[in-house]
GROMACS .gro file of C-alpha atoms in nm:
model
  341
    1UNK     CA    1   0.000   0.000   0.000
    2UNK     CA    2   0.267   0.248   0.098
    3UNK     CA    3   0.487   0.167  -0.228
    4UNK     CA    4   0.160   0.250  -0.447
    5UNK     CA    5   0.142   0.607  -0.273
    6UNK     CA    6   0.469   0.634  -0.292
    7UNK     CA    7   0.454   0.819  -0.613
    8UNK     CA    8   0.184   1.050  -0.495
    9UNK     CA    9   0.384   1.124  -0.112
   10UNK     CA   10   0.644   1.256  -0.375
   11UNK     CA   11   0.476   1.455  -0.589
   12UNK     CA   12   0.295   1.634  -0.308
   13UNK     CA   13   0.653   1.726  -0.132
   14UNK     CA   14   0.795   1.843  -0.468
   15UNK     CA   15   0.488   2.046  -0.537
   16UNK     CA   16   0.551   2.188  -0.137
   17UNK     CA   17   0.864   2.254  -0.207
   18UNK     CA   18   0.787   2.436  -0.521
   19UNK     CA   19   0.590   2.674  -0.307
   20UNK     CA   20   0.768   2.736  -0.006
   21UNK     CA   21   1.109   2.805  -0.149
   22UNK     CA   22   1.008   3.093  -0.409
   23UNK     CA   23   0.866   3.197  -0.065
   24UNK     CA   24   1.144   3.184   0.111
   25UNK     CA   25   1.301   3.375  -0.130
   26UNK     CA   26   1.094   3.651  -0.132
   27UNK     CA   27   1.096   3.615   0.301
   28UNK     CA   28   1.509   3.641   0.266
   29UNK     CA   29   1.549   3.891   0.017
   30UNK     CA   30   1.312   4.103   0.226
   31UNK     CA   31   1.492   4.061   0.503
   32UNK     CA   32   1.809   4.160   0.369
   33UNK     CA   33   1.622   4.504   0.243
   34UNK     CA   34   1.552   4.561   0.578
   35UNK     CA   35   1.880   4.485   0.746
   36UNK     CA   36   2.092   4.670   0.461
   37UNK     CA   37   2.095   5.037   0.404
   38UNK     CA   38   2.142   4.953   0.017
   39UNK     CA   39   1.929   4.660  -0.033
   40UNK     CA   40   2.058   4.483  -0.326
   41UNK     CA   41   2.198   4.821  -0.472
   42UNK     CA   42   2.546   4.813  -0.619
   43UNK     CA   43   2.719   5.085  -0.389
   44UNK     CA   44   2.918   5.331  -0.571
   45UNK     CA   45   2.738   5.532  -0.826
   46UNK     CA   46   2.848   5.844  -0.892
   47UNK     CA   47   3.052   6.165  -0.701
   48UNK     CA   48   2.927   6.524  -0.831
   49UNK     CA   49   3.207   6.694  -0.911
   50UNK     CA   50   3.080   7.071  -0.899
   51UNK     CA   51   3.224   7.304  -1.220
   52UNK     CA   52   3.209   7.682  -1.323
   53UNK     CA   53   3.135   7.606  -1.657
   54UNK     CA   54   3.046   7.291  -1.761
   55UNK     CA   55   3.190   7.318  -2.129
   56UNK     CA   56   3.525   7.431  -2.018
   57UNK     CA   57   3.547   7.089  -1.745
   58UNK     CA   58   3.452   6.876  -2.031
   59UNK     CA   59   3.696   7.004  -2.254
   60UNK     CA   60   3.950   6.921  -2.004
   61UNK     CA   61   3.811   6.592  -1.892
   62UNK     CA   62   3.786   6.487  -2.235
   63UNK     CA   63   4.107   6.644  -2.410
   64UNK     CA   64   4.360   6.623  -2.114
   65UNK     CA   65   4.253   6.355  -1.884
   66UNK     CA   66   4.101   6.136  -2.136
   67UNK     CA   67   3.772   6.056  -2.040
   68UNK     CA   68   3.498   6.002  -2.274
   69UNK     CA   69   3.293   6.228  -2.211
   70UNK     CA   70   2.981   6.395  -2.410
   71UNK     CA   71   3.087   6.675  -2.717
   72UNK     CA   72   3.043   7.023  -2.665
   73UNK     CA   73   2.702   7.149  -2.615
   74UNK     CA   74   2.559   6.857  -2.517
   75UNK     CA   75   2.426   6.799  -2.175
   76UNK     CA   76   2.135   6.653  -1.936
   77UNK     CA   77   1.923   6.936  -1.853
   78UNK     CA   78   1.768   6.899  -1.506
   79UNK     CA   79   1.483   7.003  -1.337
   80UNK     CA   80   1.658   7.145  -1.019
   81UNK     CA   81   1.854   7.429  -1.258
   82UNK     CA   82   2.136   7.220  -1.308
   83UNK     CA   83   2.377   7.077  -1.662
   84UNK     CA   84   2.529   6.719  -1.626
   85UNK     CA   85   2.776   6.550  -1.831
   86UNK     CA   86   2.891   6.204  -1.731
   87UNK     CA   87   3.231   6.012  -1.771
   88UNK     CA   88   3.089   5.647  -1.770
   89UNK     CA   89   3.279   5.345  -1.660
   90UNK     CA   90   3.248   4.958  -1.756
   91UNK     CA   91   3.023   4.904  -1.464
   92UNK     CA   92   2.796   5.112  -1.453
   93UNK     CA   93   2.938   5.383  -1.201
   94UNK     CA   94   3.048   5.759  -1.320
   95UNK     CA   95   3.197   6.087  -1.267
   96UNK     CA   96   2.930   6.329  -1.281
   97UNK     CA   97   3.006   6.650  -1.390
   98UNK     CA   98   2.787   6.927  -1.238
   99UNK     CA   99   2.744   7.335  -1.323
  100UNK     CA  100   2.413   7.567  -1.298
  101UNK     CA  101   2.186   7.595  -1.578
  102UNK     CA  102   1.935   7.801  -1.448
  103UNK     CA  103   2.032   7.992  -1.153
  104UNK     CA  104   1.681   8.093  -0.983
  105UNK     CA  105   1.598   7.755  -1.033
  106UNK     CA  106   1.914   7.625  -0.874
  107UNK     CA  107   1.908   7.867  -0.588
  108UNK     CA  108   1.561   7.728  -0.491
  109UNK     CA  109   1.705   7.354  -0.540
  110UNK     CA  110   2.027   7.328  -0.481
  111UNK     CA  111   2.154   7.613  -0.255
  112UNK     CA  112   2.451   7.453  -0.168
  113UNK     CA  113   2.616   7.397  -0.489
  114UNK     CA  114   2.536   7.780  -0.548
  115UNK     CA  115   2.683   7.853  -0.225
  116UNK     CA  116   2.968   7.593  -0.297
  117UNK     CA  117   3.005   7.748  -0.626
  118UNK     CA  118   3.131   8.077  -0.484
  119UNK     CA  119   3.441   7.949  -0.340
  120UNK     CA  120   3.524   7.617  -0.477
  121UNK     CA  121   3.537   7.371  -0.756
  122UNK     CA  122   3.515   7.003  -0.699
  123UNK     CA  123   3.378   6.737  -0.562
  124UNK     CA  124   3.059   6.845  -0.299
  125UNK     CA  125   2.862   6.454  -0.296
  126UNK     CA  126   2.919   6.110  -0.344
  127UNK     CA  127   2.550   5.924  -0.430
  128UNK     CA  128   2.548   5.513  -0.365
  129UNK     CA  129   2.315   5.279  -0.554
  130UNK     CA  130   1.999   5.104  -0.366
  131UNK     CA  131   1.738   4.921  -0.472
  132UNK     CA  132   1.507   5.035  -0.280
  133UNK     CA  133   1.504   5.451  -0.205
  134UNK     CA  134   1.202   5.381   0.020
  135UNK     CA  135   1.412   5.048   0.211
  136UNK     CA  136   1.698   5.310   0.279
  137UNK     CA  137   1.472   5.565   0.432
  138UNK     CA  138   1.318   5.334   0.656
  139UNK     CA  139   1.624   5.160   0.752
  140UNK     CA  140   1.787   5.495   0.827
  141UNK     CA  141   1.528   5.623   1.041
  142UNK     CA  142   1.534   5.286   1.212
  143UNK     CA  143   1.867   5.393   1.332
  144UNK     CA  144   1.787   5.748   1.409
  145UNK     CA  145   1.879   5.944   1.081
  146UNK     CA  146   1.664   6.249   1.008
  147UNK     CA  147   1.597   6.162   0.623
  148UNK     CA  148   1.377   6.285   0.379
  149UNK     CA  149   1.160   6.079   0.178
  150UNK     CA  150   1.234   5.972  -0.187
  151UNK     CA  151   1.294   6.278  -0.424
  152UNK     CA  152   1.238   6.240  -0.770
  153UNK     CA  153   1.484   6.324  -1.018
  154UNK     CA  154   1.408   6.415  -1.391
  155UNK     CA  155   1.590   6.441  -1.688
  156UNK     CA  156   1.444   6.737  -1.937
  157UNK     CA  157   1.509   6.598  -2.279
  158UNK     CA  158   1.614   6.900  -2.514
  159UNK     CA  159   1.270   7.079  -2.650
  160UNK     CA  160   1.049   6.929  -2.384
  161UNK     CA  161   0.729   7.067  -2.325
  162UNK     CA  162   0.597   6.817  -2.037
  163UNK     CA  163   0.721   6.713  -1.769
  164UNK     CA  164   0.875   6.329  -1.800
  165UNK     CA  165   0.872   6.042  -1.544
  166UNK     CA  166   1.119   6.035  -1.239
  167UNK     CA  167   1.434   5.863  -1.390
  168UNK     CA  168   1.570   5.818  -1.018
  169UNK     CA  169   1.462   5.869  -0.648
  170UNK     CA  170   1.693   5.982  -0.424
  171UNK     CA  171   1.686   6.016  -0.048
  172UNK     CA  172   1.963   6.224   0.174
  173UNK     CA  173   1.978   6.324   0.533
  174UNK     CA  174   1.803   6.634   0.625
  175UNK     CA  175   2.093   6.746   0.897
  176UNK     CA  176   2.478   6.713   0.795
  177UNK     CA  177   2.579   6.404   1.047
  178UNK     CA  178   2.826   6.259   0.784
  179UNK     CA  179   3.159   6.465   0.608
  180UNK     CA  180   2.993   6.750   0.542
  181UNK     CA  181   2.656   6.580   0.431
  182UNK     CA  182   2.813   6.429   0.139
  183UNK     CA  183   2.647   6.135   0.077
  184UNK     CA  184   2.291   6.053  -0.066
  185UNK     CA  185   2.118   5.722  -0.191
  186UNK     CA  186   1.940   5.656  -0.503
  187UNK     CA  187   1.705   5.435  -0.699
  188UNK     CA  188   1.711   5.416  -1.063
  189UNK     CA  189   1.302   5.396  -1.135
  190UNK     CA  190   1.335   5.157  -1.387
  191UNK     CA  191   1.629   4.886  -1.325
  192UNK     CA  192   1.626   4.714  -1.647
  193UNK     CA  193   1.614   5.005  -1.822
  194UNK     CA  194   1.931   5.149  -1.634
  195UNK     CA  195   2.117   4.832  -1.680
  196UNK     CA  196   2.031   4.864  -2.063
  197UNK     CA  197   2.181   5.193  -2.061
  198UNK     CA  198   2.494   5.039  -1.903
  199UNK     CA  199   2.515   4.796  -2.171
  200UNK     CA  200   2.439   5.013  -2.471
  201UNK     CA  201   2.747   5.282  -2.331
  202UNK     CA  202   2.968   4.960  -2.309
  203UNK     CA  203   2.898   4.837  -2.704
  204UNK     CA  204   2.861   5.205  -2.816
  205UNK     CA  205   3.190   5.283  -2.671
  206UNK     CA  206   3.093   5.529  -2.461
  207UNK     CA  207   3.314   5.377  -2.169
  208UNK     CA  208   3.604   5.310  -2.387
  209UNK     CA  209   3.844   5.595  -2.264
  210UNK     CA  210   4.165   5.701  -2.413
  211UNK     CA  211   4.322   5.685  -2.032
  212UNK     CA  212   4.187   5.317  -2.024
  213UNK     CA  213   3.993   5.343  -1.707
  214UNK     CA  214   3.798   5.138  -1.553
  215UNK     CA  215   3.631   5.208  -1.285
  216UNK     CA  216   3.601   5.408  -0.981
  217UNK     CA  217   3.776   5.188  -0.696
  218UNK     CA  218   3.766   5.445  -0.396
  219UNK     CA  219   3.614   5.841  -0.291
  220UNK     CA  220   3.797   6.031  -0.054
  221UNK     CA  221   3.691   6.180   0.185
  222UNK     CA  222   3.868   6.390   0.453
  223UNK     CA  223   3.775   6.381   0.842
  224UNK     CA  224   3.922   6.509   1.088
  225UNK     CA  225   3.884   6.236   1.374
  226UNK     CA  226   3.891   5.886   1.172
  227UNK     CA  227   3.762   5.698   1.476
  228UNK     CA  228   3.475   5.880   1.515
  229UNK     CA  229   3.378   5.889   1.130
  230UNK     CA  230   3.397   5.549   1.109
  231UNK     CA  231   3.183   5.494   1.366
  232UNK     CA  232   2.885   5.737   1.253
  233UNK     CA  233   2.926   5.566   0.913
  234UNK     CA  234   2.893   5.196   1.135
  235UNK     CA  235   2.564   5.342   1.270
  236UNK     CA  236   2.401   5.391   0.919
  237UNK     CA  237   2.486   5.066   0.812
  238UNK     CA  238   2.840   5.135   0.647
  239UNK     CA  239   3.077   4.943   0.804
  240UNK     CA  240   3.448   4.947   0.860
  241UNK     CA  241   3.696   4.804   0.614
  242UNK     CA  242   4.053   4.734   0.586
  243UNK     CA  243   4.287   5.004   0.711
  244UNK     CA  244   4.498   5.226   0.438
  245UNK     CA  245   4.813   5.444   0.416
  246UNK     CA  246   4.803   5.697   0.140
  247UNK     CA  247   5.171   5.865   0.213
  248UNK     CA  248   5.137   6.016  -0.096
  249UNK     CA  249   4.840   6.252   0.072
  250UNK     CA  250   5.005   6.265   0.388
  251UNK     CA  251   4.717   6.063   0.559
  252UNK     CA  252   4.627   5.741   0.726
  253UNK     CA  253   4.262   5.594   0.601
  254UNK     CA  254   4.003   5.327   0.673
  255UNK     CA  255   3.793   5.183   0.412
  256UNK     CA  256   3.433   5.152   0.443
  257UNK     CA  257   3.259   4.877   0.312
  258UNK     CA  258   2.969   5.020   0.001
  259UNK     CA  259   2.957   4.693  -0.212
  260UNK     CA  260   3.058   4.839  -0.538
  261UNK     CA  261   3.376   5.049  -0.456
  262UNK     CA  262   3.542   5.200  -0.131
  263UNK     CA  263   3.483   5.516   0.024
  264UNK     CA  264   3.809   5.561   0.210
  265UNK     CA  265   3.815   5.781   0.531
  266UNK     CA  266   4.117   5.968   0.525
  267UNK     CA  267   4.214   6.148   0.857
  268UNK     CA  268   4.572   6.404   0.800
  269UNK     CA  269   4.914   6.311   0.962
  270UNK     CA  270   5.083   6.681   1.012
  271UNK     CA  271   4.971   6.969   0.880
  272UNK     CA  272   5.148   6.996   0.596
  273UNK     CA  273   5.055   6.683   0.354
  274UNK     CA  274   4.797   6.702   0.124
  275UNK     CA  275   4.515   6.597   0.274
  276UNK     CA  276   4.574   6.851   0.566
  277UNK     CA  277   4.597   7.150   0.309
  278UNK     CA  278   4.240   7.018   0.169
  279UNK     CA  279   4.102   7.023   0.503
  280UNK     CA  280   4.235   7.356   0.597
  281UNK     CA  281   4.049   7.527   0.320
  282UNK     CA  282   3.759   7.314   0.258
  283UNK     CA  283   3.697   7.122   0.581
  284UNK     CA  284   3.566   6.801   0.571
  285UNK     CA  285   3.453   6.626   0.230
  286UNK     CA  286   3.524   6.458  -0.068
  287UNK     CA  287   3.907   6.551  -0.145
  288UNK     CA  288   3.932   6.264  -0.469
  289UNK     CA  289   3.871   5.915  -0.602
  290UNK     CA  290   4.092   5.599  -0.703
  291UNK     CA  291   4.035   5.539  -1.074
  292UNK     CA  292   4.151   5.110  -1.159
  293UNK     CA  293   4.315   5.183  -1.576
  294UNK     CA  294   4.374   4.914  -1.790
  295UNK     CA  295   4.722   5.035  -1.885
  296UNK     CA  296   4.926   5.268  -1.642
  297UNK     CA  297   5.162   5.372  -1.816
  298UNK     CA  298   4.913   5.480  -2.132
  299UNK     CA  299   4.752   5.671  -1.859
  300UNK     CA  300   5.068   5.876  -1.785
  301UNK     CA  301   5.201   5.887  -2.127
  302UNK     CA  302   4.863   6.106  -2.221
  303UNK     CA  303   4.888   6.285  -1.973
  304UNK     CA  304   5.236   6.378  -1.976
  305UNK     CA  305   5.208   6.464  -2.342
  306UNK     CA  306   4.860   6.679  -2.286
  307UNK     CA  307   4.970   6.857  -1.967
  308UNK     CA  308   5.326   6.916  -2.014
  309UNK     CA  309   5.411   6.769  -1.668
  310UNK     CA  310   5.619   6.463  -1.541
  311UNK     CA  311   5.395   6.242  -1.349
  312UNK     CA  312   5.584   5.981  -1.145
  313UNK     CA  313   5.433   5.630  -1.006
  314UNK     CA  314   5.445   5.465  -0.666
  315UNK     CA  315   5.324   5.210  -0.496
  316UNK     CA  316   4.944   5.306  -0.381
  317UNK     CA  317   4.650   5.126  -0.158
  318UNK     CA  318   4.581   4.950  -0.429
  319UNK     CA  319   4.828   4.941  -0.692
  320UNK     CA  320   5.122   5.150  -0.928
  321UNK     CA  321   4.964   5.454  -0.944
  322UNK     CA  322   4.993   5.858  -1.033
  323UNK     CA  323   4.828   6.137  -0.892
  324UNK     CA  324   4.634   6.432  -1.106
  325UNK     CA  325   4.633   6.705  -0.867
  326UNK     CA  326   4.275   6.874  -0.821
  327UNK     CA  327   4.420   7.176  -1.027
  328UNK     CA  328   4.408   7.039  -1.361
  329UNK     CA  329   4.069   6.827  -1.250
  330UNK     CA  330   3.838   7.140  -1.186
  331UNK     CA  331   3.859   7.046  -0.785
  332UNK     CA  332   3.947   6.743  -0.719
  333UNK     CA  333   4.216   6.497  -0.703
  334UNK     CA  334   4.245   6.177  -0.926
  335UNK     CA  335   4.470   5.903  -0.846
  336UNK     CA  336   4.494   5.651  -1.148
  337UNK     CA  337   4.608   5.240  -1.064
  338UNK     CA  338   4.681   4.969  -1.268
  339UNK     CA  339   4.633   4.646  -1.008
  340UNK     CA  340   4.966   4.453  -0.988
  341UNK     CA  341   4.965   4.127  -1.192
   0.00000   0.00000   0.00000
């Protein structure tokens, strides 16, 4: 009797089975939502690197760094009063050059890159990828963050008479408890659509860049007490990496963990390296970013040949590398590696 039901006993499990574990899915994948501040987000996505005039910073970008980077008089238009124009890497990540468009508009947006703006170029925000805008606001609130809820952010295509669909929602703290309240979170709205984009830049060649980069390993940015940094980052849900020397900034660092990339706390040794000199004048924030190249020494050999300089390697966190000092980047400092072999 039991060997005829056998066959029945088995199908019943396998259909149970078939049930509970989609389930189960679903019950993890939920659960890691709610104990991660980026869900299943990638991490790094992009730093805004704040410029006077946008044409002029991608002329440089593009003709003496080497960046792909979009031709003259083209830009994303958006709805706060600001121009973008990206420098797009393999996966997915980018450098995200940022000017005023529209300044009444921007001064009713964005206030602080106006106010930025007036004394500085460079880099003012680093934004990570989440899936789930909403899942970050809750879990940050969960852990006493003052947040606001999701933003939308639009793209104006050029000639646009309506108003189009939220690309992205985005979700930052609404009092500055990190380095100078430089980071934010974002959704793209439609995730198949952004990861087409990713793959259409990669085959169009949009990524392809004459410096051979990558993609953005590490953001900078300067505290002035690492310990304590570290552990605000800890409490919203950022935690604490390997430890770092950067001699060539004059700093000691910790990396903190963001999936996709590093952001690496850097905390000045003296007061006369680099780093120190960046706090000095800017206080704390986003100082530069770790670019991975394909081939150092094409890197330098551009940029030797487009600057006029001498650019000599060392050994870095995370590999021979050269430093572009924030004067010829509009603001910010650029260290390129090639990983060792």
């Amino acid at each position: 009797m039991l060997n005829d039901r056998y066959p029945v006993i088995l199908i019943a499990i396998c259909a149970a089975l078939f049930f509970v574990c989609p389930l189960t899915d679903v019950v993890a994948q939920n659960k890691k939502q709610n104990d991660s501040v980026l869900g299943e987000g990638h991490g790094i996505d992009h730093p805004g690197i704040l410029v006077r005039d946008l044409e002029e910073a991608k002329d440089t970008y593009r003709d003496t760094l080497g960046f792909w980077i979009q031709p003259r008089g083209v830009a994303n238009v958006l709805a706060s009063g600001t121009r973008t124009s990206n420098a797009s890497f393999e996966d997915g990540s980018y450098l995200q050059l940022t000017a005023v468009g529209d300044l009444e508009k921007a001064r009713l947006n964005r206030p602080s890159y106006v106010t930025f703006l007036e004394k500085h170029e460079g880099a003012l925000f680093l934004v990570l990828n989440t899936s789930s805008a909403e899942g970050t606001a809750r879990f940050l609130r969960a852990r006493g963050f003052e947040v606001n809820d999701p933003q939308p952010r639009t793209v104006l295509p050029p000639g646009a008479k309506e108003m189009p669909p939220p690309t992205a929602w985005f979700v930052g703290f609404k009092k500055p408890v990190l380095p100078a309240d430089s980071i934010g979170f974002v959704q793209y709205a439609n995730a198949s659509a952004r990861e087409d984009q990713i793959r259409q830049a990669n085959a169009s060649g949009r990524t392809h860049h004459a410096n051979t980069a990558k993609r953005i390993a590490a953001v900078w940015i300067v505290v002035r007490d690492l310990k304590a940094a570290t552990k605000v980052f800890a409490l919203a849900g950022l935690d604490a990496g390997e430890g770092r020397k950067f001699p060539a900034l004059g700093s000691a660092g910790r990396e903190i963990e963001t999936g996709r990339g590093r952001i690496v706390l850097l905390e000045p040794k003296g007061k006369t390296g680099k780093a120190a000199s960046f706090l000095a004048e800017r206080g704390e924030g986003i100082m530069g970013v770790s670019i991975e190249v394909g081939s150092l020494e094409t890197a330098r050999a551009l940029l030797e040949k487009n600057t006029k300089r001498e650019f000599g390697s060392y050994v870095g966190a995370y590999g021979n590398s050269i430093l572009i000092p924030a004067e010829l980047a509009h603001g910010i400092w650029i260290e390129m590696f090639q990983k060792a072999r």
